């Protein structure tokens, strides 16, 4: 009986050790450089999934642009009341961003292989609250990096571009809105 318990203990310990090692060996996500090329690399999985027509793959790979632990991140950067509103607004913003990108790609050249070129526009203060009393004002500065993203079709040389705002968190760029400012600084954001 004692030998059976010893074998069970060893087996359970081995399974637990393997699970811990696997969790440590495979971090939550890949780390990308904080530069134009790093942002371009982040798009690779999404663009490949688009070319294959893989809806699930597009959803999963677009997730790299989502803030990890969004509730905590907004709680750290905004008042508690504003953070609660922004978490729900952020989910909508992310869904709309993915849908809009897919729509633009479908208009430009459906099912094509796209490449993206990212051009840094710098940290323009795009994440600060608006001065007109609209939007939400962070309780501490947020370094929002703005990029011009150009998507070009590989087969017909069709292209489109837009401005997008990102914060660099946990080794990757996280989307926080398109246009001139982050989504929380836009008039009527999340209200």
mmCIF file of C-alpha atoms in Angstrom, residues 50-122:
data_model
loop_
_atom_site.group_PDB
_atom_site.id
_atom_site.type_symbol
_atom_site.label_atom_id
_atom_site.label_comp_id
_atom_site.label_asym_id
_atom_site.label_seq_id
_atom_site.Cartn_x
_atom_site.Cartn_y
_atom_site.Cartn_z
ATOM 1 C CA UNK A 50 -7.302 36.976 -43.371
ATOM 2 C CA UNK A 51 -5.698 35.547 -46.493
ATOM 3 C CA UNK A 52 -6.872 32.035 -45.492
ATOM 4 C CA UNK A 53 -10.387 33.329 -44.757
ATOM 5 C CA UNK A 54 -9.983 32.035 -41.184
ATOM 6 C CA UNK A 55 -12.454 34.061 -39.088
ATOM 7 C CA UNK A 56 -11.489 32.365 -35.828
ATOM 8 C CA UNK A 57 -7.797 32.872 -36.584
ATOM 9 C CA UNK A 58 -8.390 36.554 -37.308
ATOM 10 C CA UNK A 59 -10.214 36.995 -33.985
ATOM 11 C CA UNK A 60 -7.505 35.165 -32.060
ATOM 12 C CA UNK A 61 -4.571 36.914 -33.715
ATOM 13 C CA UNK A 62 -6.178 40.369 -33.404
ATOM 14 C CA UNK A 63 -6.233 39.682 -29.656
ATOM 15 C CA UNK A 64 -2.534 40.628 -29.505
ATOM 16 C CA UNK A 65 -3.677 44.250 -29.823
ATOM 17 C CA UNK A 66 -5.994 44.002 -26.787
ATOM 18 C CA UNK A 67 -4.841 45.336 -23.429
ATOM 19 C CA UNK A 68 -4.129 42.401 -21.131
ATOM 20 C CA UNK A 69 -5.952 42.865 -17.831
ATOM 21 C CA UNK A 70 -7.803 45.866 -19.249
ATOM 22 C CA UNK A 71 -9.794 46.375 -16.062
ATOM 23 C CA UNK A 72 -6.609 46.742 -13.998
ATOM 24 C CA UNK A 73 -4.914 48.916 -16.630
ATOM 25 C CA UNK A 74 -7.811 51.378 -16.821
ATOM 26 C CA UNK A 75 -8.086 51.295 -13.021
ATOM 27 C CA UNK A 76 -4.441 52.327 -12.771
ATOM 28 C CA UNK A 77 -4.760 55.206 -15.240
ATOM 29 C CA UNK A 78 -8.264 56.614 -14.586
ATOM 30 C CA UNK A 79 -10.591 57.283 -11.671
ATOM 31 C CA UNK A 80 -12.545 54.225 -10.511
ATOM 32 C CA UNK A 81 -15.791 55.585 -11.969
ATOM 33 C CA UNK A 82 -14.234 56.373 -15.345
ATOM 34 C CA UNK A 83 -12.309 53.083 -15.460
ATOM 35 C CA UNK A 84 -15.520 51.054 -15.117
ATOM 36 C CA UNK A 85 -17.074 52.906 -18.064
ATOM 37 C CA UNK A 86 -13.932 52.653 -20.159
ATOM 38 C CA UNK A 87 -13.618 48.866 -19.828
ATOM 39 C CA UNK A 88 -16.998 48.362 -21.535
ATOM 40 C CA UNK A 89 -16.215 51.044 -24.122
ATOM 41 C CA UNK A 90 -12.849 49.406 -24.811
ATOM 42 C CA UNK A 91 -14.479 46.071 -25.671
ATOM 43 C CA UNK A 92 -16.664 47.854 -28.225
ATOM 44 C CA UNK A 93 -13.677 49.806 -29.568
ATOM 45 C CA UNK A 94 -11.701 46.600 -30.130
ATOM 46 C CA UNK A 95 -14.582 44.834 -31.883
ATOM 47 C CA UNK A 96 -15.218 47.828 -34.112
ATOM 48 C CA UNK A 97 -11.511 48.181 -34.941
ATOM 49 C CA UNK A 98 -11.199 44.573 -36.099
ATOM 50 C CA UNK A 99 -14.447 44.734 -38.096
ATOM 51 C CA UNK A 100 -13.401 48.025 -39.715
ATOM 52 C CA UNK A 101 -9.989 46.674 -40.706
ATOM 53 C CA UNK A 102 -11.547 43.564 -42.266
ATOM 54 C CA UNK A 103 -14.095 45.732 -44.096
ATOM 55 C CA UNK A 104 -11.337 47.969 -45.489
ATOM 56 C CA UNK A 105 -9.346 44.928 -46.636
ATOM 57 C CA UNK A 106 -12.442 43.456 -48.286
ATOM 58 C CA UNK A 107 -13.060 46.733 -50.129
ATOM 59 C CA UNK A 108 -9.434 47.051 -51.247
ATOM 60 C CA UNK A 109 -8.821 43.476 -52.442
ATOM 61 C CA UNK A 110 -10.923 40.658 -50.922
ATOM 62 C CA UNK A 111 -8.985 37.594 -49.779
ATOM 63 C CA UNK A 112 -5.647 38.984 -50.890
ATOM 64 C CA UNK A 113 -2.361 38.733 -49.086
ATOM 65 C CA UNK A 114 -1.770 42.102 -47.431
ATOM 66 C CA UNK A 115 1.414 43.639 -46.079
ATOM 67 C CA UNK A 116 1.446 46.419 -43.526
ATOM 68 C CA UNK A 117 3.887 49.279 -43.266
ATOM 69 C CA UNK A 118 3.912 51.226 -40.029
ATOM 70 C CA UNK A 119 5.236 54.743 -39.759
ATOM 71 C CA UNK A 120 5.680 56.215 -36.297
ATOM 72 C CA UNK A 121 4.166 59.640 -35.798
ATOM 73 C CA UNK A 122 5.523 59.932 -32.261
#
